[in-house]
Coordinates of C-alpha atoms in Angstrom, one line a residue:
M156 CA 24.6 -20.9 91.8
P157 CA 21.2 -21.5 92.3
D158 CA 20.1 -24.4 94.8
P159 CA 20.0 -27.8 93.5
T160 CA 16.2 -29.3 92.8
N161 CA 14.9 -32.5 94.1
T162 CA 15.3 -34.3 90.4
E163 CA 19.2 -33.5 90.4
I164 CA 19.8 -34.1 94.0
A165 CA 17.6 -37.1 93.6
A166 CA 20.4 -38.4 90.5
A167 CA 23.6 -37.6 92.5
L168 CA 22.7 -40.1 95.9
D169 CA 21.4 -42.8 92.8
E170 CA 24.6 -41.9 91.5
L171 CA 26.2 -42.6 95.1
G172 CA 24.4 -45.5 95.5
D173 CA 25.7 -47.1 92.1
L174 CA 29.4 -45.6 92.6
Y175 CA 29.0 -47.0 96.3
E176 CA 27.5 -51.0 94.4
L177 CA 30.4 -50.3 92.3
D178 CA 32.6 -50.9 95.2
G179 CA 31.9 -53.4 97.2
A180 CA 29.6 -52.1 99.6
I181 CA 27.3 -53.5 102.0
V182 CA 23.7 -53.2 100.0
H183 CA 22.4 -51.7 103.2
R184 CA 24.5 -48.5 102.8
V185 CA 23.2 -48.7 98.7
V186 CA 20.0 -48.9 99.8
A187 CA 20.1 -46.7 102.2
Y188 CA 20.4 -44.0 98.8
R189 CA 17.7 -45.2 96.3
S190 CA 15.3 -45.1 98.5
A191 CA 16.0 -41.6 99.8
A192 CA 16.7 -40.7 95.3
K193 CA 13.2 -41.8 95.9
A194 CA 11.8 -40.6 99.2
I195 CA 13.6 -36.7 97.3
R196 CA 12.7 -37.0 94.0
D197 CA 8.8 -37.9 95.1
A198 CA 8.5 -34.8 97.9
P199 CA 6.1 -32.1 96.6
V200 CA 8.2 -29.2 98.1
S201 CA 12.2 -28.4 98.3
V202 CA 14.2 -30.4 100.2
T203 CA 17.1 -28.1 99.9
A204 CA 14.6 -25.5 101.8
L205 CA 14.2 -27.8 104.0
A206 CA 17.7 -29.4 104.0
R207 CA 18.8 -25.4 105.1
A208 CA 15.8 -25.4 107.5
G209 CA 16.4 -28.8 109.0
R210 CA 14.2 -30.2 108.2
A211 CA 15.2 -32.6 105.3
V212 CA 15.2 -35.6 108.2
E213 CA 10.9 -35.2 107.9
L214 CA 11.5 -37.0 105.0
P215 CA 11.4 -41.0 105.5
G216 CA 14.2 -42.4 104.9
I217 CA 16.5 -39.3 105.3
G218 CA 18.3 -38.9 108.1
R219 CA 20.8 -36.2 108.7
T220 CA 24.6 -37.5 106.9
I221 CA 22.3 -37.3 103.7
Q222 CA 20.6 -33.9 104.8
E223 CA 24.4 -33.0 105.4
K224 CA 25.1 -34.1 101.9
V225 CA 22.2 -32.6 100.0
L226 CA 24.0 -29.3 101.8
A227 CA 27.2 -30.0 100.2
L228 CA 25.3 -30.2 97.0
A229 CA 23.8 -26.8 97.3
D230 CA 27.0 -25.1 98.9
Q231 CA 29.2 -27.2 96.9
G232 CA 28.3 -28.9 93.3
E233 CA 29.3 -31.6 94.8
I234 CA 29.0 -34.2 96.9
P235 CA 32.6 -34.9 98.0
A236 CA 32.6 -39.4 99.1
A237 CA 30.9 -39.1 94.9
L238 CA 34.1 -36.8 93.7
K239 CA 36.1 -40.2 96.0
L240 CA 34.1 -42.4 95.1
R241 CA 34.1 -41.9 91.0
S242 CA 37.7 -41.5 90.0
K243 CA 37.9 -45.0 90.9
F244 CA 35.5 -45.8 87.5
P245 CA 36.3 -44.9 84.0
P246 CA 33.4 -42.9 83.7
G247 CA 31.5 -43.9 80.7
L248 CA 30.9 -47.6 83.6
I249 CA 28.2 -45.9 85.6
E250 CA 26.8 -45.5 82.1
V251 CA 26.3 -48.7 81.2
T252 CA 25.4 -49.4 85.1
H253 CA 22.0 -46.9 83.8
L254 CA 20.6 -50.5 81.5
P255 CA 18.1 -51.8 81.4
G256 CA 18.7 -55.7 83.0
L257 CA 21.7 -54.9 84.6
G258 CA 23.7 -53.5 87.8
P259 CA 26.2 -51.7 88.7
K260 CA 27.2 -55.8 90.6
R261 CA 27.0 -57.0 86.6
A262 CA 28.3 -54.1 85.3
R263 CA 31.2 -54.9 87.0
R264 CA 31.7 -58.2 86.0
L265 CA 31.5 -56.6 83.0
F266 CA 34.4 -54.9 83.4
E267 CA 37.0 -56.8 85.5
E268 CA 36.3 -59.5 83.0
L269 CA 36.5 -58.1 79.6
G270 CA 37.2 -54.9 79.8
I271 CA 33.7 -53.1 79.3
D272 CA 34.0 -48.8 80.3
S273 CA 31.5 -47.8 78.0
L274 CA 28.4 -47.8 76.1
D275 CA 31.0 -48.3 72.2
A276 CA 32.9 -51.1 74.5
L277 CA 29.5 -53.5 76.0
R278 CA 28.2 -53.2 71.6
A279 CA 31.6 -53.9 70.3
A280 CA 31.8 -56.7 72.6
A281 CA 27.7 -57.5 72.1
E282 CA 28.8 -57.9 68.5
E283 CA 31.8 -60.2 68.2
H284 CA 29.6 -62.1 71.6
K285 CA 32.0 -61.9 74.5
I286 CA 29.3 -61.8 77.1
R287 CA 27.3 -64.7 76.0
E288 CA 30.3 -66.5 76.7
L289 CA 30.5 -64.7 80.9
K290 CA 28.8 -67.1 83.6
G291 CA 24.8 -65.9 84.5
F292 CA 24.1 -63.9 80.9
G293 CA 24.5 -66.2 77.4
P294 CA 22.8 -65.8 73.3
K295 CA 19.6 -63.9 75.2
A296 CA 21.5 -61.1 77.4
E297 CA 23.6 -60.4 75.4
Q298 CA 21.3 -59.8 72.4
T299 CA 19.4 -57.2 75.1
L300 CA 22.6 -56.0 76.3
L301 CA 23.4 -54.4 72.6
A302 CA 19.8 -53.5 71.3
S303 CA 20.0 -51.1 74.7
A304 CA 23.3 -49.8 74.3
S305 CA 22.5 -48.7 71.1
A306 CA 19.6 -46.9 72.1
A307 CA 21.0 -45.6 74.9
G308 CA 21.8 -41.6 74.0
A309 CA 19.9 -41.9 71.4
G310 CA 17.2 -39.1 72.9
T311 CA 14.6 -39.9 74.6
A312 CA 10.7 -38.5 75.0
R313 CA 9.6 -36.7 78.4
E314 CA 9.8 -39.3 81.2
R315 CA 6.2 -40.1 82.0
V316 CA 5.0 -40.2 85.1
V317 CA 2.6 -42.5 86.4
L318 CA -1.1 -41.9 87.5
D319 CA -1.3 -41.5 90.8
R320 CA 2.0 -39.2 91.5
A321 CA 0.9 -37.0 89.1
L322 CA -3.1 -36.7 90.1
A323 CA -0.8 -35.8 93.9
I324 CA 0.4 -33.2 92.7
G325 CA -2.0 -31.9 89.6
E326 CA -5.2 -32.6 92.1
R327 CA -3.3 -30.2 94.4
L328 CA -3.2 -27.3 91.9
V329 CA -6.2 -27.4 90.9
A330 CA -7.8 -27.0 94.5
A331 CA -5.9 -24.7 95.4
L332 CA -6.2 -22.7 91.9
R333 CA -10.0 -23.1 93.0
E334 CA -10.0 -21.8 95.8
H335 CA -8.2 -18.7 94.5
P336 CA -10.1 -14.8 94.1
A337 CA -9.8 -15.2 91.1
A338 CA -10.8 -18.1 89.8
D339 CA -14.4 -18.8 88.6
R340 CA -13.6 -22.7 87.1
V341 CA -10.9 -24.3 86.7
E342 CA -11.0 -28.7 85.3
L343 CA -7.9 -31.3 85.2
A344 CA -7.2 -31.6 81.3
G345 CA -5.0 -33.5 79.7
S346 CA -4.1 -37.7 79.6
A347 CA -4.8 -37.1 83.3
R348 CA -8.6 -36.3 83.4
R349 CA -8.2 -39.6 81.1
M350 CA -6.9 -41.2 83.4
T351 CA -4.4 -43.1 81.5
D352 CA -1.4 -45.3 83.4
S353 CA 1.4 -42.4 82.8
V354 CA 1.4 -38.9 82.1
K355 CA 4.1 -36.5 80.6
D356 CA 2.3 -33.0 82.2
L357 CA -0.4 -31.5 84.0
D358 CA -2.8 -29.5 81.7
V359 CA -5.3 -26.6 84.3
I360 CA -8.2 -25.2 82.2
A361 CA -9.2 -22.1 83.9
T362 CA -11.1 -19.4 84.1
A363 CA -10.9 -16.2 86.3
H364 CA -11.7 -12.7 85.9
D365 CA -8.4 -12.3 87.5
P366 CA -6.5 -13.4 84.9
A367 CA -2.9 -12.7 85.5
A368 CA -3.7 -12.9 89.3
L369 CA -4.4 -16.6 88.3
A370 CA -1.6 -17.3 86.7
R371 CA 0.8 -15.5 89.2
A372 CA -0.6 -18.1 92.3
L373 CA 0.0 -20.8 90.4
A374 CA 3.6 -19.6 89.7
E375 CA 3.7 -18.6 92.9
H376 CA 2.3 -22.4 94.6
E377 CA 4.9 -24.4 96.7
L378 CA 5.1 -27.1 94.9
I379 CA 5.7 -26.0 92.1
E380 CA 10.3 -25.8 91.3
S381 CA 10.2 -23.1 88.1
A382 CA 8.1 -20.5 86.0
G383 CA 7.8 -18.6 82.7
T384 CA 6.4 -14.9 83.2
P385 CA 2.7 -15.7 84.4
G386 CA -0.1 -14.3 82.2
E387 CA -3.6 -13.3 80.9
A388 CA -3.2 -16.2 78.7
G389 CA -2.3 -18.7 81.3
V390 CA 1.6 -19.9 82.7
R391 CA 3.5 -23.5 81.7
A392 CA 5.4 -24.0 84.9
R393 CA 7.4 -26.8 85.8
T394 CA 7.1 -29.1 89.5
H395 CA 10.0 -29.8 92.5
T396 CA 9.2 -33.7 91.3
G397 CA 10.0 -32.4 87.8
V398 CA 6.2 -32.4 86.0
Q399 CA 5.3 -29.2 83.4
V400 CA 2.4 -27.8 84.4
D401 CA 0.4 -25.4 82.0
L402 CA -2.3 -23.4 82.9
R403 CA -4.2 -22.0 80.6
I404 CA -7.1 -19.4 80.5
V405 CA -9.8 -18.4 78.6
A406 CA -13.2 -16.9 78.3
P407 CA -15.8 -18.3 79.9
D408 CA -17.9 -18.9 76.7
Q409 CA -15.3 -20.9 74.9
F410 CA -14.0 -22.8 78.4
G411 CA -16.2 -26.4 76.8
D412 CA -14.3 -25.8 74.0
L413 CA -10.4 -25.5 75.4
L414 CA -11.7 -28.6 78.0
Q415 CA -12.2 -30.9 74.7
H416 CA -10.2 -29.8 73.0
F417 CA -7.0 -30.1 75.3
T418 CA -8.2 -33.4 77.4
G419 CA -7.9 -34.8 73.9
S420 CA -6.8 -38.1 73.2
K421 CA -4.5 -37.0 69.7
E422 CA -6.7 -40.2 67.9
H423 CA -9.8 -38.7 70.0
N424 CA -9.8 -35.2 68.3
V425 CA -8.6 -36.1 65.5
A426 CA -11.4 -38.1 65.0
L427 CA -13.5 -35.7 65.7
R428 CA -12.7 -33.6 63.0
D429 CA -13.0 -35.7 60.4
A430 CA -16.6 -36.3 61.8
A431 CA -17.0 -32.8 61.9
V432 CA -16.2 -31.6 58.5
R433 CA -18.7 -33.7 57.0
K434 CA -20.9 -31.9 58.9
G435 CA -20.0 -29.1 56.9
L436 CA -17.9 -28.2 60.6
H437 CA -14.4 -27.1 61.5
V438 CA -13.7 -28.2 65.3
S439 CA -10.9 -26.1 67.8
E440 CA -10.2 -24.9 70.4
Y441 CA -11.9 -22.1 69.7
G442 CA -14.9 -23.1 69.1
V443 CA -16.9 -25.0 66.3
L444 CA -17.0 -23.5 62.7
D445 CA -19.9 -23.9 59.8
D446 CA -18.6 -24.0 57.0
A447 CA -21.8 -22.6 55.5
S448 CA -22.6 -19.7 57.1
G449 CA -19.5 -18.7 58.9
E450 CA -20.5 -18.4 62.3
M451 CA -18.5 -19.8 65.5
H452 CA -20.3 -21.5 67.4
R453 CA -18.5 -21.2 71.0
C454 CA -19.3 -23.0 73.7
A455 CA -18.9 -23.0 77.4
T456 CA -19.9 -26.4 78.4
E457 CA -17.6 -29.2 76.5
T458 CA -21.9 -30.6 76.1
E459 CA -22.4 -27.9 73.6
V460 CA -19.5 -29.1 71.5
Y461 CA -20.8 -32.8 71.1
A462 CA -23.9 -31.8 71.0
L463 CA -23.1 -29.5 68.5
L464 CA -21.9 -32.4 66.0
G465 CA -25.0 -34.2 66.8
L466 CA -23.5 -36.4 69.7
G467 CA -24.2 -37.7 73.4
Y468 CA -22.3 -36.5 75.8
I469 CA -18.5 -38.6 75.9
E470 CA -16.7 -39.9 78.9
P471 CA -13.0 -38.6 78.6
E472 CA -11.5 -42.7 80.2
L473 CA -13.7 -43.1 75.7
R474 CA -11.5 -40.3 74.0
E475 CA -9.8 -42.4 73.1
N476 CA -10.7 -42.7 68.9
R477 CA -11.7 -47.3 70.4
G478 CA -15.5 -46.3 68.7
E479 CA -16.8 -43.6 71.3
L480 CA -18.3 -40.9 67.9
E481 CA -20.3 -44.3 66.5
A482 CA -22.3 -45.4 70.1
A483 CA -22.2 -41.0 70.5
A484 CA -24.0 -40.6 67.5
A485 CA -26.4 -44.3 67.9
G486 CA -26.9 -43.3 71.6
T487 CA -24.9 -46.0 72.4
L488 CA -22.2 -45.0 75.1
P489 CA -22.0 -47.8 78.0
D490 CA -22.9 -46.6 81.6
L491 CA -20.0 -47.0 82.7
I492 CA -19.0 -48.4 86.2
E493 CA -18.5 -46.0 89.0
I494 CA -16.7 -46.6 91.9
G495 CA -19.5 -46.4 94.6
D496 CA -21.0 -49.6 92.4
L497 CA -18.8 -52.4 94.4
R498 CA -19.1 -53.7 97.3
G499 CA -15.9 -56.3 97.5
D500 CA -12.7 -56.5 97.8
L501 CA -10.9 -59.8 96.3
H502 CA -7.6 -59.5 97.0
C503 CA -5.6 -57.5 100.1
H504 CA -2.2 -58.7 102.4
T505 CA -2.2 -59.0 105.6
T506 CA 1.2 -59.0 108.0
A507 CA 1.0 -63.5 108.2
S508 CA 3.0 -62.4 104.6
D509 CA 3.8 -58.5 103.8
G510 CA 1.0 -56.2 104.9
T511 CA 1.6 -54.2 107.6
A512 CA -1.6 -54.7 109.1
S513 CA -3.4 -57.5 110.6
I514 CA -7.2 -59.4 110.2
E515 CA -8.8 -57.3 111.9
E516 CA -7.3 -53.9 111.2
M517 CA -8.1 -54.7 106.5
A518 CA -11.6 -55.1 107.6
H519 CA -12.1 -51.9 109.2
A520 CA -11.2 -50.1 106.9
A521 CA -12.4 -52.2 104.1
R522 CA -15.4 -51.6 105.9
E523 CA -14.9 -48.0 106.6
R524 CA -14.2 -47.6 102.4
G525 CA -17.6 -48.8 102.1
F526 CA -17.3 -52.8 101.3
S527 CA -19.4 -55.5 102.5
Y528 CA -16.8 -58.3 101.6
L529 CA -12.8 -58.4 102.3
A530 CA -10.1 -61.9 101.5
I531 CA -7.9 -62.0 102.7
T532 CA -5.4 -63.4 100.0
D533 CA -1.9 -63.4 102.2
H534 CA 0.7 -64.9 99.2
S535 CA 1.0 -68.3 99.4
A536 CA 4.0 -70.7 100.5
S537 CA 6.2 -70.6 97.4
F538 CA 6.3 -66.8 98.1
G539 CA 9.9 -65.4 96.7
F540 CA 10.7 -62.9 99.9
G541 CA 10.1 -64.8 102.8
N542 CA 6.9 -63.4 103.1
H543 CA 5.1 -66.4 102.6
V544 CA 2.0 -68.6 104.2
S545 CA 2.9 -72.3 104.7
P546 CA 0.3 -74.8 104.3
D547 CA 0.2 -75.8 108.4
H548 CA 0.1 -71.7 109.1
L549 CA -2.4 -71.0 105.9
R550 CA -4.7 -73.4 108.2
D551 CA -4.6 -71.5 111.4
H552 CA -4.8 -68.8 109.5
I553 CA -7.7 -70.0 107.4
E554 CA -8.9 -70.1 111.6
R555 CA -7.7 -67.1 112.5
I556 CA -10.3 -65.1 109.8
R557 CA -13.2 -67.0 110.5
S558 CA -12.6 -66.4 114.0
T559 CA -12.4 -62.4 112.9
H560 CA -16.1 -60.8 113.7
V561 CA -16.4 -57.2 112.3
D562 CA -19.1 -55.7 112.2
G563 CA -20.5 -55.3 108.4
I564 CA -18.2 -56.6 107.1
E565 CA -18.0 -60.3 106.2
L566 CA -14.2 -61.8 105.7
L567 CA -13.2 -65.0 103.7
A568 CA -10.6 -67.1 104.0
G569 CA -8.6 -66.5 100.5
S570 CA -4.9 -67.1 98.9
E571 CA -3.3 -65.6 97.0
V572 CA -0.9 -68.5 95.3
N573 CA 0.9 -68.9 92.8
I574 CA 1.3 -70.1 89.8
L575 CA 4.3 -72.1 88.9
T576 CA 6.6 -72.7 86.7
D577 CA 4.5 -75.6 85.0
G578 CA 1.3 -74.2 85.3
S579 CA 0.6 -75.5 89.5
L580 CA -0.3 -74.2 92.7
D581 CA 1.5 -74.2 95.1
Y582 CA -1.0 -75.8 97.6
D583 CA -2.5 -79.4 97.3
D584 CA -5.8 -79.2 96.5
E585 CA -7.1 -80.4 99.7
L586 CA -6.2 -77.2 101.6
L587 CA -7.0 -75.4 98.4
A588 CA -10.8 -76.4 98.8
E589 CA -10.4 -75.2 102.3
L590 CA -10.6 -71.3 101.3
D591 CA -13.5 -69.6 100.5
W592 CA -11.3 -68.2 97.0
V593 CA -8.2 -68.6 95.3
I594 CA -6.1 -66.0 93.5
A595 CA -3.9 -67.6 91.6
S596 CA -0.7 -65.1 89.9
V597 CA 2.9 -65.4 89.2
H598 CA 5.8 -64.0 90.3
S599 CA 8.4 -66.2 89.5
S600 CA 10.2 -67.1 85.7
F601 CA 8.8 -63.7 83.9
Q602 CA 11.5 -64.2 81.0
M603 CA 9.5 -67.3 79.9
D604 CA 9.1 -67.2 76.4
A605 CA 5.2 -66.2 74.5
V606 CA 4.3 -70.3 74.0
A607 CA 5.7 -71.4 77.8
M608 CA 4.6 -68.8 79.1
T609 CA 0.3 -68.9 78.6
E610 CA 0.9 -72.8 78.4
R611 CA 1.9 -72.4 82.1
I612 CA -1.0 -70.3 83.0
V613 CA -3.9 -72.0 80.7
H614 CA -3.3 -74.8 82.9
A615 CA -3.3 -72.6 85.9
I616 CA -7.0 -71.7 84.5
E617 CA -8.1 -74.9 84.2
H618 CA -7.3 -76.3 87.8
P619 CA -10.3 -77.0 89.1
L620 CA -10.4 -74.6 92.3
L621 CA -9.1 -71.9 91.0
D622 CA -11.4 -68.7 91.2
A623 CA -9.9 -65.7 89.6
I624 CA -6.4 -64.6 87.7
G625 CA -4.5 -61.7 89.9
H626 CA -2.5 -58.7 87.6
L627 CA -2.7 -61.5 84.0
T628 CA 0.0 -59.9 82.4
G629 CA 2.9 -58.8 85.2
R630 CA 4.2 -55.5 84.2
K631 CA 4.9 -52.5 86.5
I632 CA 4.0 -49.3 84.4
E633 CA 6.8 -47.2 83.2
R634 CA 9.2 -50.1 85.0
R635 CA 9.1 -53.5 83.4
A636 CA 7.1 -55.1 80.4
P637 CA 4.6 -57.3 80.3
Y638 CA 5.6 -61.0 80.2
A639 CA 5.3 -62.5 77.3
L640 CA 1.5 -64.0 76.5
D641 CA -0.8 -65.6 74.3
V642 CA -3.3 -63.3 75.6
E643 CA -6.7 -65.0 73.2
R644 CA -5.2 -67.5 74.5
V645 CA -6.1 -67.2 77.8
L646 CA -9.1 -65.4 77.1
E647 CA -10.0 -68.4 75.3
A648 CA -9.0 -70.1 79.1
A649 CA -11.0 -68.5 81.5
A650 CA -14.2 -68.0 79.4
R651 CA -13.5 -72.3 78.0
T652 CA -13.7 -72.8 82.3
G653 CA -15.3 -69.8 84.2
T654 CA -12.0 -68.7 84.8
I655 CA -12.4 -64.6 86.8
L656 CA -9.8 -62.6 85.7
E657 CA -9.2 -59.6 87.6
I658 CA -8.3 -55.9 87.5
N659 CA -5.4 -54.9 89.2
S660 CA -5.6 -51.7 91.4
S661 CA -2.4 -51.2 92.1
P662 CA -1.6 -48.0 90.3
D663 CA 1.7 -49.5 89.0
R664 CA -0.1 -52.5 87.7
R665 CA -3.2 -51.3 86.6
D666 CA -3.7 -54.5 85.1
L667 CA -5.2 -56.1 83.4
N668 CA -5.5 -52.6 81.5
E669 CA -8.0 -51.4 79.2
V670 CA -7.8 -53.6 75.7
H671 CA -7.4 -57.0 77.9
A672 CA -10.5 -56.4 79.3
R673 CA -12.1 -54.5 77.2
A674 CA -11.4 -57.7 75.0
A675 CA -12.4 -59.9 78.4
A676 CA -15.7 -58.2 78.8
Q677 CA -17.1 -59.5 75.0
A678 CA -16.2 -62.3 75.7
D679 CA -18.1 -63.0 79.0
I680 CA -15.8 -63.1 81.4
P681 CA -16.7 -61.5 84.9
I682 CA -14.0 -59.5 86.3
V683 CA -12.6 -58.1 89.9
I684 CA -11.8 -54.6 90.6
N685 CA -9.0 -55.6 93.5
S686 CA -6.9 -53.0 95.9
D687 CA -4.1 -56.1 96.3
S688 CA -3.5 -53.2 99.3
H689 CA -1.0 -54.2 101.5
R690 CA -1.9 -52.7 104.7
T691 CA -5.0 -50.1 105.6
G692 CA -4.7 -46.9 103.7
G693 CA -4.6 -48.9 100.6
F694 CA -8.2 -49.3 99.4
D695 CA -8.2 -45.5 97.9
V696 CA -6.3 -46.9 95.2
M697 CA -9.5 -48.6 93.6
R698 CA -9.9 -45.8 91.8
Y699 CA -7.2 -46.4 89.0
G700 CA -9.1 -50.0 88.9
V701 CA -11.7 -48.1 88.7
A702 CA -10.8 -46.4 85.7
T703 CA -9.2 -48.6 84.0
A704 CA -12.6 -50.5 84.0
R705 CA -14.3 -47.5 82.2
R706 CA -11.0 -47.1 80.3
A707 CA -11.7 -50.7 79.3
W708 CA -16.6 -49.6 78.6
L709 CA -17.1 -51.5 81.5
T710 CA -21.0 -51.6 83.2
A711 CA -21.1 -52.0 86.8
A712 CA -23.0 -55.8 85.9
D713 CA -19.7 -56.4 83.9
V714 CA -17.9 -56.4 87.2
A715 CA -18.0 -59.5 89.6
N716 CA -17.7 -57.7 92.7
T717 CA -20.8 -54.9 92.1
R718 CA -22.9 -58.2 92.9
P719 CA -22.9 -59.3 96.7
W720 CA -20.9 -62.5 98.4
G721 CA -23.4 -64.5 97.4
E722 CA -24.2 -63.8 93.3
L723 CA -20.7 -63.6 93.0
A724 CA -20.2 -66.9 94.7
A725 CA -22.0 -68.4 92.4
L726 CA -20.1 -67.0 89.4
R727 CA -16.7 -68.9 90.9
K728 CA -16.1 -72.4 88.9
R729 CA -16.8 -74.7 91.9
A730 CA -20.0 -73.4 91.8
A731 CA -20.8 -73.9 88.3
G732 CA -19.0 -76.9 87.4
T733 CA -17.3 -75.7 84.3
A734 CA -13.7 -76.2 85.0
S735 CA -11.5 -78.8 84.0
H736 CA -8.2 -80.5 84.9

């Protein structure tokens, strides 16, 4: 029996957590199994191998008990505790617990009160309007469950992976291949190179003077769980984290053709081929064919591919068929922002709320990152997780920020203020006026309808002391959809009042997204790129905010925190006097 993969181990531990929750176990036990499942799912090497060496306990959240369960799964094909718990519940009930927004506790209520023990039973109960009668559900929840149950089991595409997790694998593999003696050129391609929000798989393009040896090197790398047969053209493999990797090896004079083709996007490549046909050319991964002469032009670089079509080089982040071909033909492509253009960060947290480092520690980390200013923006009075700063504590916090001195960086006293359901902010105006920087975000009541949520945010935007809106739509990439919102109305209000909008760099947010950020810039709304860092190492995520800005066609001039603090401060509505309230 082959050893279980990391994905299989994580699924087994997730199921065990669900079973314990269905059984009414204490929350700490449930959380422990789910945390362990996540750590194993994200582990880049074989956890079974680690467990056999007694080293799985080195992973975060993995103790001896869970290591023993991993070994039991490997040796017996089953975790005994799961087998025992599974016998207590109908098999279909576990599937019900996996529906979005339901979970084991609510699933158990449906089972105990309505006898719902499968997806079919759930669909029948929803169609007969039985679920809405239960306390805590209602018609909207019933409708959502019906849609989820109908969609379940219909078959879904391969799971997408948030970009930072994919790059953690892809960049490490590319670095290893570049160091191999057989390698000449190695580049990451695909949606990861375009820096999309998430990716389905990883494409790697290479040239090599010993292609088969390079393909073997990938297949034998410690990050790889399984691989096909390596050959001259490359190899297809799968990592321990479940990500598929396709290595394609090509002759040096076709490297540009293949890299351009596999970087995509599909929409960009279709438009590029259509434009080429109008010029009597055909573009493919093999080269650019001239219809008139029959000559195939093979391109060692992507620049050559675009030049043959009369186009300037198009940065990967722009290749989405959103006008980049026309701009390349006209010579009007933007000079995209780069991470080195940023001078400060205006959204971070310390131990005063839910951060893990002190003011001084965050300041040192920001300075090492190259910033000249940093706003400390801990959560405000009504943050819903017990990690907040009361008004009295905020006054003390302001004093601590202003009395902290770190050479080379200016510390700003700020707050990430909650936008309450009526659009008001949860500190009074007198206290807000004491702050250097006020960024406001929605952290609760995500289920409001679009009209109410839009009014909520617009009302906040109109506050004269509000400088910026954080993570506007509340999305969590691949986990939580944006809440209902009329973004066009919000942008109009921001432009009218002089309110700055944030691109939150957290890899699972990237909010504003590129479409909204481009629309904001076109409306002359200032944008800031912030880390939302909760730890000293968190400033590294700025690369994802910058990637979103680049995908939004933004230049350094479009982003306010490419300026010194004095210039940025003058853009705030409180300085410009443009707000209404």
